Coordinates of C-alpha atoms in Angstrom, one line a residue:
M8 CA -22.7 -11.9 -31.1
G9 CA -25.5 -10.2 -32.9
E10 CA -27.9 -11.8 -35.4
T11 CA -26.8 -11.8 -39.0
N12 CA -28.8 -12.1 -42.2
N13 CA -27.8 -13.0 -45.7
T14 CA -28.1 -9.4 -47.0
E15 CA -25.7 -8.2 -44.3
L16 CA -23.3 -11.0 -45.0
E17 CA -23.2 -10.1 -48.7
Q18 CA -21.3 -7.0 -47.5
G19 CA -18.6 -9.3 -46.3
K20 CA -17.5 -10.1 -49.9
R21 CA -14.6 -7.8 -49.5
Y22 CA -12.1 -10.0 -51.4
S23 CA -14.0 -12.8 -53.3
G24 CA -15.7 -10.3 -55.7
D25 CA -12.3 -10.1 -57.4
M26 CA -12.8 -13.7 -58.4
T27 CA -16.5 -14.0 -58.9
S28 CA -17.9 -10.7 -60.1
G29 CA -18.2 -9.2 -63.6
V30 CA -18.2 -10.4 -67.2
E31 CA -14.5 -10.8 -67.2
R32 CA -14.7 -13.4 -64.5
T33 CA -16.8 -15.8 -66.6
P34 CA -14.1 -18.4 -66.7
N35 CA -13.5 -18.2 -63.0
R36 CA -17.2 -18.8 -62.3
A37 CA -17.3 -21.6 -64.8
M38 CA -14.7 -23.5 -62.8
L39 CA -16.5 -22.8 -59.6
R40 CA -19.7 -24.2 -61.1
A41 CA -17.8 -27.4 -61.7
I42 CA -17.4 -27.9 -58.0
G43 CA -21.0 -27.2 -57.2
F44 CA -21.5 -23.5 -57.1
Q45 CA -25.0 -22.2 -57.9
D46 CA -26.0 -18.7 -58.9
Q47 CA -26.8 -17.7 -55.3
D48 CA -23.4 -18.8 -54.0
F49 CA -21.6 -16.1 -56.0
R50 CA -23.3 -13.5 -53.7
K51 CA -22.0 -15.1 -50.5
P52 CA -18.8 -14.5 -48.7
L53 CA -16.3 -17.3 -49.5
I54 CA -14.8 -18.8 -46.4
G55 CA -11.8 -21.1 -46.4
V56 CA -12.2 -24.1 -44.1
A57 CA -8.6 -25.0 -43.4
S58 CA -8.5 -28.5 -42.0
A59 CA -5.4 -30.2 -40.7
G60 CA -7.2 -33.6 -41.1
A61 CA -4.9 -36.5 -42.0
E62 CA -4.8 -40.2 -41.6
L63 CA -1.4 -40.0 -39.9
S64 CA -2.0 -39.4 -36.2
P65 CA -4.7 -39.4 -33.5
C66 CA -4.3 -35.7 -33.2
N67 CA -5.7 -35.0 -36.6
I68 CA -7.6 -38.1 -37.7
H69 CA -11.0 -36.6 -36.9
H70 CA -10.5 -33.1 -38.3
D71 CA -12.2 -33.6 -41.6
D72 CA -15.2 -34.9 -39.8
L73 CA -15.2 -31.6 -37.9
A74 CA -14.9 -29.7 -41.2
E75 CA -18.1 -31.4 -42.4
I76 CA -19.9 -30.0 -39.4
V77 CA -18.5 -26.6 -40.2
K78 CA -19.6 -26.7 -43.8
D79 CA -23.1 -27.8 -42.9
E80 CA -23.4 -24.9 -40.5
M81 CA -22.0 -22.4 -42.9
G82 CA -24.7 -23.4 -45.4
S83 CA -27.3 -22.3 -42.9
V84 CA -25.9 -18.9 -42.1
G85 CA -25.2 -17.6 -45.6
L86 CA -21.5 -18.3 -45.9
K87 CA -20.1 -20.4 -48.7
P88 CA -17.4 -22.9 -47.4
M89 CA -14.4 -23.8 -49.5
K90 CA -12.7 -26.6 -47.6
F91 CA -9.0 -27.4 -48.1
N92 CA -6.4 -29.4 -46.2
T93 CA -3.2 -28.2 -44.7
F94 CA -1.0 -31.0 -43.4
V95 CA 0.6 -32.3 -40.2
V96 CA 3.9 -33.6 -38.9
T97 CA 3.1 -35.2 -35.6
D98 CA 5.7 -34.8 -32.9
G99 CA 4.9 -38.0 -31.0
Q100 CA 5.6 -40.1 -34.2
A101 CA 8.5 -37.9 -35.5
M102 CA 10.3 -37.9 -32.1
G103 CA 13.7 -39.4 -31.8
H104 CA 14.6 -39.7 -35.5
E105 CA 15.2 -37.5 -38.5
G106 CA 11.5 -36.9 -38.9
M107 CA 11.6 -34.5 -35.9
K108 CA 13.6 -32.1 -38.0
A109 CA 10.5 -31.6 -40.1
S110 CA 8.3 -30.6 -37.1
L111 CA 9.0 -27.0 -36.5
V112 CA 9.6 -26.4 -40.2
S113 CA 6.0 -27.6 -40.7
R114 CA 4.6 -24.7 -38.6
D115 CA 5.8 -22.0 -41.1
T116 CA 4.9 -24.1 -44.1
I117 CA 1.4 -24.6 -42.8
A118 CA 1.1 -20.8 -42.4
D119 CA 2.4 -20.4 -46.0
V120 CA -0.1 -23.0 -47.4
I121 CA -3.1 -21.2 -45.8
E122 CA -1.9 -17.8 -46.9
L123 CA -1.4 -19.0 -50.5
V124 CA -4.8 -20.7 -50.7
V125 CA -6.6 -17.7 -49.2
R126 CA -4.8 -15.2 -51.4
G127 CA -4.9 -17.4 -54.5
H128 CA -8.7 -18.0 -54.2
A129 CA -9.7 -14.5 -53.0
L130 CA -11.3 -15.9 -49.8
D131 CA -13.2 -13.5 -47.5
G132 CA -12.3 -15.3 -44.3
V133 CA -10.9 -18.4 -42.7
L134 CA -12.0 -21.0 -40.2
G135 CA -9.0 -23.0 -39.2
I136 CA -9.1 -26.5 -37.6
G137 CA -5.8 -27.6 -35.9
G138 CA -5.0 -30.0 -33.2
C139 CA -1.3 -30.6 -32.5
D140 CA 1.8 -28.7 -31.6
K141 CA 2.4 -27.0 -35.0
T142 CA -1.0 -27.0 -36.7
I143 CA -2.3 -24.7 -34.0
P144 CA 0.3 -21.8 -34.3
G145 CA 0.7 -22.7 -38.0
T146 CA -3.0 -22.1 -38.6
V147 CA -3.2 -18.8 -36.5
M148 CA -0.1 -17.2 -37.9
P149 CA -1.6 -16.7 -41.4
M150 CA -4.7 -15.3 -39.9
A151 CA -2.7 -12.5 -38.4
R152 CA -0.7 -12.2 -41.6
L153 CA -3.7 -11.9 -43.9
N154 CA -5.9 -10.0 -41.4
R155 CA -9.2 -11.2 -42.8
P156 CA -12.1 -12.3 -40.5
A157 CA -11.0 -15.6 -39.0
I158 CA -11.5 -18.0 -36.1
F159 CA -9.6 -21.0 -34.8
C160 CA -11.2 -24.3 -33.8
Y161 CA -9.1 -26.7 -31.7
G162 CA -9.7 -30.4 -32.6
G163 CA -9.5 -31.3 -28.9
S164 CA -7.3 -33.5 -26.7
I165 CA -7.2 -37.2 -26.4
K166 CA -8.7 -39.0 -23.3
A167 CA -6.4 -40.6 -20.8
G168 CA -5.3 -44.2 -21.4
R169 CA -5.7 -46.8 -18.6
H170 CA -3.2 -49.4 -17.7
K171 CA -3.7 -51.6 -14.6
G172 CA -6.2 -49.1 -13.2
K173 CA -3.9 -46.1 -13.6
A174 CA -4.3 -43.2 -16.0
I175 CA -1.4 -42.9 -18.5
D176 CA -0.6 -41.0 -21.6
I177 CA 2.0 -40.7 -24.4
V178 CA 4.7 -39.4 -22.0
S179 CA 4.2 -42.6 -20.0
A180 CA 5.2 -44.5 -23.1
F181 CA 8.3 -42.3 -23.7
E182 CA 9.4 -42.7 -20.0
S183 CA 8.8 -46.5 -20.2
V184 CA 11.8 -46.6 -22.5
G185 CA 14.2 -45.3 -19.8
S186 CA 12.5 -47.5 -17.2
F187 CA 12.9 -50.6 -19.3
S188 CA 16.5 -49.9 -20.1
S189 CA 17.3 -49.5 -16.4
G190 CA 15.5 -52.7 -15.5
T191 CA 12.8 -50.9 -13.5
I192 CA 10.0 -52.5 -15.6
D193 CA 9.9 -55.7 -17.6
E194 CA 8.9 -56.2 -21.3
E195 CA 5.3 -57.1 -20.3
E196 CA 4.9 -53.8 -18.5
R197 CA 6.5 -51.8 -21.3
Y198 CA 4.3 -53.5 -23.9
G199 CA 1.2 -52.9 -21.8
I200 CA 1.9 -49.2 -21.6
E201 CA 2.6 -49.0 -25.3
C202 CA -0.8 -50.6 -26.1
S203 CA -2.8 -48.5 -23.7
A204 CA -1.3 -45.0 -23.7
C205 CA -3.3 -43.6 -26.7
P206 CA -7.0 -44.8 -26.7
G207 CA -8.3 -42.7 -29.6
A208 CA -8.6 -39.4 -31.4
G209 CA -7.2 -36.2 -30.0
A210 CA -4.0 -34.4 -29.2
C211 CA -1.7 -35.4 -26.3
G212 CA -3.7 -35.0 -23.1
G213 CA -1.4 -33.2 -20.6
M214 CA -0.5 -29.5 -20.6
Y215 CA 1.9 -30.3 -23.3
T216 CA 2.4 -28.0 -26.4
A217 CA -1.0 -28.7 -28.1
N218 CA -3.1 -28.0 -25.1
T219 CA -0.9 -25.1 -24.1
M220 CA -1.2 -23.5 -27.5
A221 CA -5.0 -24.2 -27.7
S222 CA -5.3 -22.5 -24.3
A223 CA -3.1 -19.6 -25.4
V224 CA -5.2 -19.0 -28.5
E225 CA -8.3 -19.0 -26.4
A226 CA -6.8 -16.4 -24.1
L227 CA -5.6 -14.4 -27.1
G228 CA -9.2 -14.2 -28.1
M229 CA -9.0 -16.1 -31.4
S230 CA -11.2 -19.0 -30.4
L231 CA -14.4 -19.4 -28.4
P232 CA -14.3 -19.3 -24.6
G233 CA -14.0 -22.8 -23.1
S234 CA -13.2 -24.4 -26.5
S235 CA -9.7 -25.5 -25.7
G236 CA -10.7 -28.0 -23.0
I237 CA -13.4 -30.0 -24.9
P238 CA -12.0 -33.5 -25.6
A239 CA -11.9 -34.6 -29.2
V240 CA -14.5 -37.3 -28.9
E241 CA -17.1 -35.4 -26.7
P242 CA -20.5 -34.7 -28.3
E243 CA -20.2 -31.0 -27.3
K244 CA -17.4 -30.7 -29.9
D245 CA -20.2 -30.5 -32.5
K246 CA -21.7 -27.5 -30.7
H247 CA -18.3 -25.8 -30.5
M248 CA -17.9 -26.1 -34.2
R249 CA -21.3 -24.7 -35.0
D250 CA -21.0 -21.9 -32.5
S251 CA -17.6 -21.0 -34.1
V252 CA -19.3 -20.6 -37.5
Q253 CA -21.9 -18.3 -35.9
A254 CA -19.2 -16.3 -34.4
L255 CA -17.3 -16.1 -37.7
A256 CA -20.5 -14.9 -39.5
Y257 CA -20.6 -12.0 -37.1
L258 CA -16.9 -11.2 -37.6
V259 CA -17.5 -11.2 -41.4
K260 CA -20.5 -9.0 -41.2
E261 CA -18.8 -6.5 -38.8
H262 CA -15.4 -6.9 -40.5
I263 CA -13.6 -7.6 -37.2
T264 CA -10.2 -8.9 -38.1
P265 CA -7.4 -10.8 -36.3
R266 CA -5.4 -7.7 -35.7
D267 CA -8.3 -6.1 -33.9
I268 CA -8.0 -9.0 -31.5
M269 CA -4.3 -9.9 -31.4
T270 CA -3.1 -6.8 -29.7
R271 CA -0.2 -6.4 -27.3
K272 CA -2.6 -6.6 -24.4
A273 CA -4.0 -9.8 -25.8
F274 CA -0.6 -11.4 -26.0
E275 CA 0.0 -10.4 -22.4
N276 CA -3.3 -12.3 -21.5
A277 CA -2.1 -15.3 -23.4
I278 CA 1.4 -15.4 -21.7
R279 CA -0.2 -14.9 -18.3
T280 CA -2.7 -17.7 -18.9
V281 CA 0.1 -20.1 -20.1
M282 CA 2.0 -19.4 -16.9
A283 CA -1.0 -20.0 -14.7
L284 CA -1.7 -23.3 -16.5
G285 CA 1.9 -24.7 -16.3
G286 CA 2.3 -24.6 -20.0
S287 CA 4.9 -25.8 -22.5
T288 CA 8.2 -23.9 -23.2
N289 CA 7.3 -24.1 -26.9
S290 CA 4.7 -21.4 -26.2
V291 CA 7.6 -19.0 -26.1
L292 CA 8.6 -19.8 -29.7
H293 CA 5.1 -19.8 -31.0
L294 CA 3.8 -16.7 -29.2
L295 CA 6.9 -14.8 -30.5
A296 CA 6.1 -16.0 -34.0
L297 CA 2.4 -15.0 -33.7
A298 CA 3.3 -11.6 -32.4
R299 CA 5.7 -11.1 -35.4
E300 CA 2.9 -11.9 -37.8
A301 CA 0.5 -9.5 -36.0
E302 CA 3.2 -6.8 -36.0
V303 CA 3.0 -6.7 -32.2
E304 CA 6.2 -5.8 -30.4
L305 CA 7.0 -8.8 -28.1
S306 CA 10.4 -9.8 -26.8
I307 CA 11.7 -13.0 -25.2
R308 CA 12.7 -10.8 -22.3
D309 CA 9.1 -9.9 -21.6
F310 CA 8.3 -13.5 -20.4
N311 CA 10.2 -13.1 -17.1
H312 CA 7.8 -10.5 -15.8
F313 CA 5.0 -12.9 -16.3
H314 CA 7.0 -15.8 -14.7
D315 CA 7.7 -13.7 -11.6
T316 CA 4.1 -12.3 -11.2
T317 CA 1.9 -15.3 -12.1
P318 CA 1.2 -18.2 -9.7
M319 CA 0.7 -21.6 -11.3
L320 CA -2.9 -22.5 -10.6
T321 CA -3.2 -26.0 -12.0
D322 CA -1.7 -29.5 -11.3
M323 CA -1.3 -30.7 -14.9
K324 CA 0.9 -33.2 -16.5
P325 CA 3.9 -33.6 -17.2
A326 CA 4.9 -32.5 -13.7
G327 CA 1.5 -32.8 -12.1
R328 CA -1.3 -35.4 -12.1
Y329 CA -4.0 -34.3 -14.4
V330 CA -4.9 -34.1 -18.1
M331 CA -7.0 -31.7 -20.2
E332 CA -10.3 -33.6 -19.7
D333 CA -9.8 -33.2 -16.0
L334 CA -9.3 -29.5 -16.3
H335 CA -12.4 -29.3 -18.6
R336 CA -14.5 -31.0 -15.9
A337 CA -13.3 -28.5 -13.4
G338 CA -14.4 -25.6 -15.5
G339 CA -11.6 -25.3 -18.0
V340 CA -9.5 -22.4 -19.0
P341 CA -12.3 -19.9 -18.4
V342 CA -12.2 -20.6 -14.7
V343 CA -8.4 -20.0 -14.6
M344 CA -8.8 -16.9 -16.6
K345 CA -11.6 -15.6 -14.4
I346 CA -9.4 -16.1 -11.3
L347 CA -6.6 -14.1 -13.0
L348 CA -9.1 -11.4 -14.2
D349 CA -10.5 -11.0 -10.6
E350 CA -7.0 -10.5 -9.4
G351 CA -6.4 -7.8 -11.9
L352 CA -3.9 -9.8 -13.9
L353 CA -5.7 -9.9 -17.3
H354 CA -6.7 -7.1 -19.6
G355 CA -10.5 -7.4 -19.6
D356 CA -11.0 -4.8 -22.4
C357 CA -9.5 -7.0 -25.2
M358 CA -11.8 -7.8 -28.1
T359 CA -12.4 -11.5 -28.9
V360 CA -13.9 -13.5 -31.7
T361 CA -17.3 -13.5 -29.9
G362 CA -17.5 -9.8 -30.7
K363 CA -17.4 -9.1 -27.0
T364 CA -14.5 -8.3 -24.7
L365 CA -12.7 -10.8 -22.6
A366 CA -14.3 -9.5 -19.4
E367 CA -17.8 -9.8 -21.0
N368 CA -17.0 -13.4 -22.0
L369 CA -16.0 -14.2 -18.5
K370 CA -18.8 -12.3 -16.7
D371 CA -20.9 -15.3 -15.8
V372 CA -18.1 -17.8 -15.2
E373 CA -18.4 -19.1 -11.7
V374 CA -15.3 -19.9 -9.7
N375 CA -16.2 -22.8 -7.4
L376 CA -13.2 -24.9 -6.6
E377 CA -14.8 -27.3 -4.1
G378 CA -14.7 -31.0 -4.9
Q379 CA -11.7 -30.9 -7.2
D380 CA -8.0 -30.2 -7.0
V381 CA -7.1 -29.6 -10.6
I382 CA -7.4 -25.9 -10.3
K383 CA -6.0 -24.2 -7.2
A384 CA -7.1 -21.1 -5.4
F385 CA -5.1 -17.9 -6.1
S386 CA -4.2 -17.8 -2.4
E387 CA -2.9 -21.4 -2.4
P388 CA -1.3 -21.9 -5.8
E389 CA 0.4 -25.1 -7.0
K390 CA 3.5 -22.9 -7.4
P391 CA 4.0 -19.2 -6.5
T392 CA 5.5 -18.4 -9.9
G393 CA 5.1 -19.5 -13.5
P394 CA 6.6 -22.6 -15.3
I395 CA 8.8 -20.8 -17.8
A396 CA 11.7 -18.5 -17.1
I397 CA 14.2 -16.9 -19.5
L398 CA 17.9 -17.3 -18.6
F399 CA 20.8 -15.1 -19.8
G400 CA 24.5 -15.3 -19.3
N401 CA 27.7 -16.1 -21.3
L402 CA 26.1 -19.3 -22.6
A403 CA 22.9 -17.5 -23.7
A404 CA 23.5 -13.9 -24.7
E405 CA 20.1 -13.9 -26.5
G406 CA 18.3 -16.0 -23.9
A407 CA 17.5 -19.6 -23.1
V408 CA 14.2 -21.1 -21.8
L409 CA 14.1 -22.9 -18.5
K410 CA 11.1 -25.1 -17.6
T411 CA 10.4 -24.9 -13.9
C412 CA 7.3 -27.2 -13.5
G413 CA 7.9 -29.8 -10.8
L414 CA 11.4 -28.5 -10.0
K415 CA 12.5 -29.0 -6.4
V416 CA 16.1 -27.9 -7.2
T417 CA 16.3 -24.6 -9.0
N418 CA 20.1 -24.2 -9.0
H419 CA 22.6 -26.6 -10.4
R420 CA 26.4 -26.6 -10.9
G421 CA 28.0 -29.6 -12.6
P422 CA 30.4 -30.8 -15.3
A423 CA 29.4 -30.7 -18.9
R424 CA 28.8 -33.9 -20.8
V425 CA 28.9 -32.7 -24.4
Y426 CA 27.0 -34.4 -27.2
E427 CA 26.8 -33.4 -30.9
G428 CA 23.2 -34.1 -31.4
E429 CA 20.2 -35.9 -29.8
K430 CA 21.1 -39.5 -30.7
E431 CA 24.6 -39.4 -29.2
A432 CA 23.1 -38.0 -26.0
L433 CA 20.3 -40.6 -25.8
D434 CA 22.7 -43.5 -26.3
A435 CA 24.9 -42.2 -23.5
I436 CA 21.9 -41.7 -21.1
L437 CA 20.5 -45.2 -21.8
S438 CA 23.9 -46.9 -21.4
G439 CA 24.4 -45.3 -18.0
D440 CA 27.2 -43.0 -18.9
V441 CA 25.4 -39.9 -17.5
V442 CA 25.4 -39.8 -13.7
E443 CA 23.9 -37.6 -11.0
G444 CA 25.3 -34.1 -11.0
D445 CA 26.1 -34.0 -14.7
V446 CA 25.0 -31.3 -17.1
V447 CA 24.1 -32.9 -20.4
V448 CA 24.9 -30.5 -23.3
I449 CA 23.2 -31.3 -26.6
R450 CA 24.2 -28.9 -29.4
Y451 CA 23.8 -28.4 -33.1
E452 CA 20.1 -29.1 -32.7
G453 CA 19.0 -25.4 -33.1
P454 CA 16.8 -24.0 -35.9
R455 CA 19.7 -23.8 -38.3
G456 CA 22.1 -26.4 -36.9
G457 CA 19.6 -29.3 -36.7
P458 CA 18.3 -28.1 -39.0
G459 CA 14.7 -27.8 -37.6
M460 CA 15.2 -27.5 -33.8
R461 CA 14.2 -31.0 -32.8
E462 CA 12.5 -31.6 -29.4
M463 CA 14.6 -33.5 -26.9
L464 CA 11.8 -35.5 -25.4
A465 CA 13.5 -38.9 -25.8
P466 CA 16.6 -37.8 -23.8
T467 CA 14.6 -36.1 -21.1
A468 CA 12.2 -39.0 -20.8
A469 CA 15.2 -41.4 -20.6
I470 CA 16.6 -39.3 -17.8
A471 CA 13.3 -39.4 -16.0
G472 CA 12.9 -43.1 -16.7
R473 CA 16.3 -43.8 -15.1
G474 CA 15.4 -41.9 -12.0
L475 CA 17.6 -39.0 -12.7
A476 CA 15.0 -36.2 -13.1
G477 CA 16.1 -33.2 -11.0
K478 CA 19.5 -34.8 -10.4
V479 CA 20.9 -34.2 -13.9
A480 CA 20.5 -31.0 -15.8
L481 CA 20.2 -30.8 -19.6
I482 CA 20.9 -27.8 -21.8
T483 CA 20.4 -27.6 -25.6
D484 CA 20.0 -25.2 -28.5
G485 CA 17.2 -27.5 -29.5
R486 CA 13.8 -27.4 -27.8
F487 CA 11.6 -29.6 -25.6
S488 CA 8.3 -31.3 -25.9
G489 CA 5.6 -30.0 -23.6
G490 CA 5.9 -33.5 -22.1
S491 CA 9.5 -33.0 -20.9
H492 CA 10.2 -32.2 -17.3
G493 CA 13.2 -32.0 -15.0
L494 CA 16.0 -29.4 -14.8
I495 CA 16.1 -28.6 -18.5
V496 CA 17.1 -25.5 -20.5
G497 CA 16.4 -25.2 -24.2
H498 CA 16.4 -22.6 -27.0
V499 CA 20.0 -21.7 -26.0
S500 CA 20.7 -18.7 -28.2
P501 CA 22.8 -17.9 -30.2
E502 CA 22.8 -21.6 -31.2
A503 CA 26.0 -23.6 -31.9
Q504 CA 25.5 -23.3 -35.7
N505 CA 25.6 -19.5 -35.4
G506 CA 28.8 -19.5 -33.4
G507 CA 27.1 -19.3 -30.0
A508 CA 29.1 -20.0 -26.9
I509 CA 27.5 -23.4 -26.5
A510 CA 29.7 -24.4 -29.5
A511 CA 32.8 -23.7 -27.3
V512 CA 31.9 -25.9 -24.3
R513 CA 34.1 -28.9 -23.7
E514 CA 33.8 -32.0 -21.7
G515 CA 34.2 -31.3 -18.0
D516 CA 33.6 -27.5 -18.2
M517 CA 31.6 -26.4 -15.1
I518 CA 28.2 -25.0 -16.0
R519 CA 25.9 -23.1 -13.6
I520 CA 22.2 -22.8 -13.9
S521 CA 20.2 -20.5 -11.5
L522 CA 16.5 -19.8 -11.7
E523 CA 16.8 -17.1 -9.0
E524 CA 19.5 -15.2 -10.9
K525 CA 18.0 -16.1 -14.3
L526 CA 21.5 -17.2 -15.2
L527 CA 23.1 -19.8 -17.6
E528 CA 26.8 -19.7 -17.7
V529 CA 29.9 -21.7 -18.3
E530 CA 32.7 -21.0 -15.9
L531 CA 35.1 -19.7 -18.5
S532 CA 36.5 -16.2 -19.0
S533 CA 35.3 -14.2 -22.1
D534 CA 38.9 -14.4 -23.4
E535 CA 38.9 -18.2 -23.1
L536 CA 35.5 -18.4 -24.9
Q537 CA 36.7 -16.1 -27.7
K538 CA 39.9 -18.1 -28.0
R539 CA 38.0 -21.4 -28.4
L540 CA 35.8 -19.9 -31.1
E541 CA 38.6 -18.4 -33.2
N542 CA 38.9 -21.4 -35.5
W543 CA 35.3 -22.4 -35.2
K544 CA 33.3 -23.1 -38.4
P545 CA 29.6 -23.9 -38.9
R546 CA 29.0 -27.6 -39.1
D547 CA 27.8 -29.3 -42.3
H548 CA 24.3 -30.3 -41.3
G549 CA 24.0 -32.6 -44.3
Y550 CA 21.2 -31.0 -46.2
A551 CA 22.2 -29.3 -49.5
R552 CA 18.7 -28.8 -50.9
G553 CA 15.0 -29.2 -50.1
V554 CA 12.9 -27.8 -47.3
L555 CA 15.4 -28.4 -44.4
A556 CA 18.2 -26.7 -46.3
K557 CA 15.8 -23.8 -47.0
F558 CA 14.8 -23.6 -43.3
A559 CA 18.5 -23.6 -42.3
R560 CA 19.1 -20.6 -44.5
L561 CA 16.0 -18.6 -43.5
S562 CA 15.2 -19.3 -39.9
S563 CA 15.7 -16.5 -37.3
S564 CA 17.1 -17.2 -33.9
A565 CA 15.0 -19.2 -31.4
S566 CA 15.0 -16.0 -29.3
E567 CA 12.9 -14.4 -32.1
G568 CA 10.5 -17.3 -32.6
A569 CA 12.6 -19.3 -35.3
V570 CA 10.5 -17.8 -38.0
T571 CA 11.2 -17.7 -41.7
S572 CA 9.1 -14.7 -42.8

């Protein structure tokens, strides 16, 4: 980043002059003076500080404090901050009940909120602060949409909890439900896990969706190198926020915009990095959505190339042992990216928010893997291929997403146990009705059928808690938390609500899943499937008005990112 001065920054007022300049804008300036503007402020670029701060969850409880650091730094570099709040629906608290239907919907709504504020107040740029599954993509999507200078700041992950000397996290709490119901642990143990799993501020600690997407945004070039690994409560978070302001000042001066950064090559870097980190299946949804906003051609089919050609280089939860603070201590995402770059697997010429290329950012990163086993050598990876594969077949003509982390069994054939929604399936799993060899089918949980495409963490955690992970398969037109693991296939498209083949599956039908063949099929002829669907009708999802009804009408297929724009 080069040095900036206030005179140069004044050239960055490419939009806000429409609101602040000229005699005819007297009333506009009068209102701005009421919130503290002085004469000199009207000459500065106006920058939106979009904070997802909220007193609702540990993921976002500290974001407004981070916003204050940003505002202070902007004052010293000639930018005028205008802070506003987006909002959050936190998956860990919404999980398992109707609230989860609001989660994915919140991503597009957050994007719309930021777009409306920036357009409505003629802002010259955006610094966005997000820290959970949907506030991260929801904050970056409008940056691509608006294409004004912008940078993303991750609020950081939570530190690991401790229980009886063992590191635990939120997924430990979810899995304790299944363990308790099967009698593996008692009430004292369950309660102890509940009270210890989340020790303070920050997003869920494993390579779940929040940390996956923070890492993806870093690899995409929209946040500072190394920033995705800094825990929420570490003192270096202050420096990260201030450095981000300095970077944004340079972007404003030089008019470097998100679409200069979010190119097809940059998306390939992001997908490759997600694969190497063992990332969440939700990254498929969100990267497809981000690419659409940036008008970059990206298909769900593209992900298989990166699965097949990228070794998994970390041992991160949920399938592994470590959390984000461990990865940060081992050198963080930059070390993983440097390994990939040295192997010719990243595009080093991509522009980033530093004003430098990805290769320039990584030039001085040292790869020294001695004394740790969080990051693996390229020659001895945790797994030879990536964690996310796309399956096709008569059950998934548009594709379905298989999570492969921790899988010892990559093929499964078994009878369908069909459930019309998450609750029905969870009750069956906890009561012991699901047994080894079964294929649990949860349908009408897609973007339109749910509506809202809930995550199936409660059922997958219950399966794991009952000791059936890898012994029972689960397929759904819903999606999974980054904390889910086992033989699980989500995003089945077309979804049941759209007349997809999953709507025709009946109890006992034999279903086959094959990672090697990238196949998901029900052993029925096309004639039989067509016959079963002849009298099919969409289900009444129960929402006649409001945001969920709107999402059910507007959402695209999960294979296209489940977007509404």
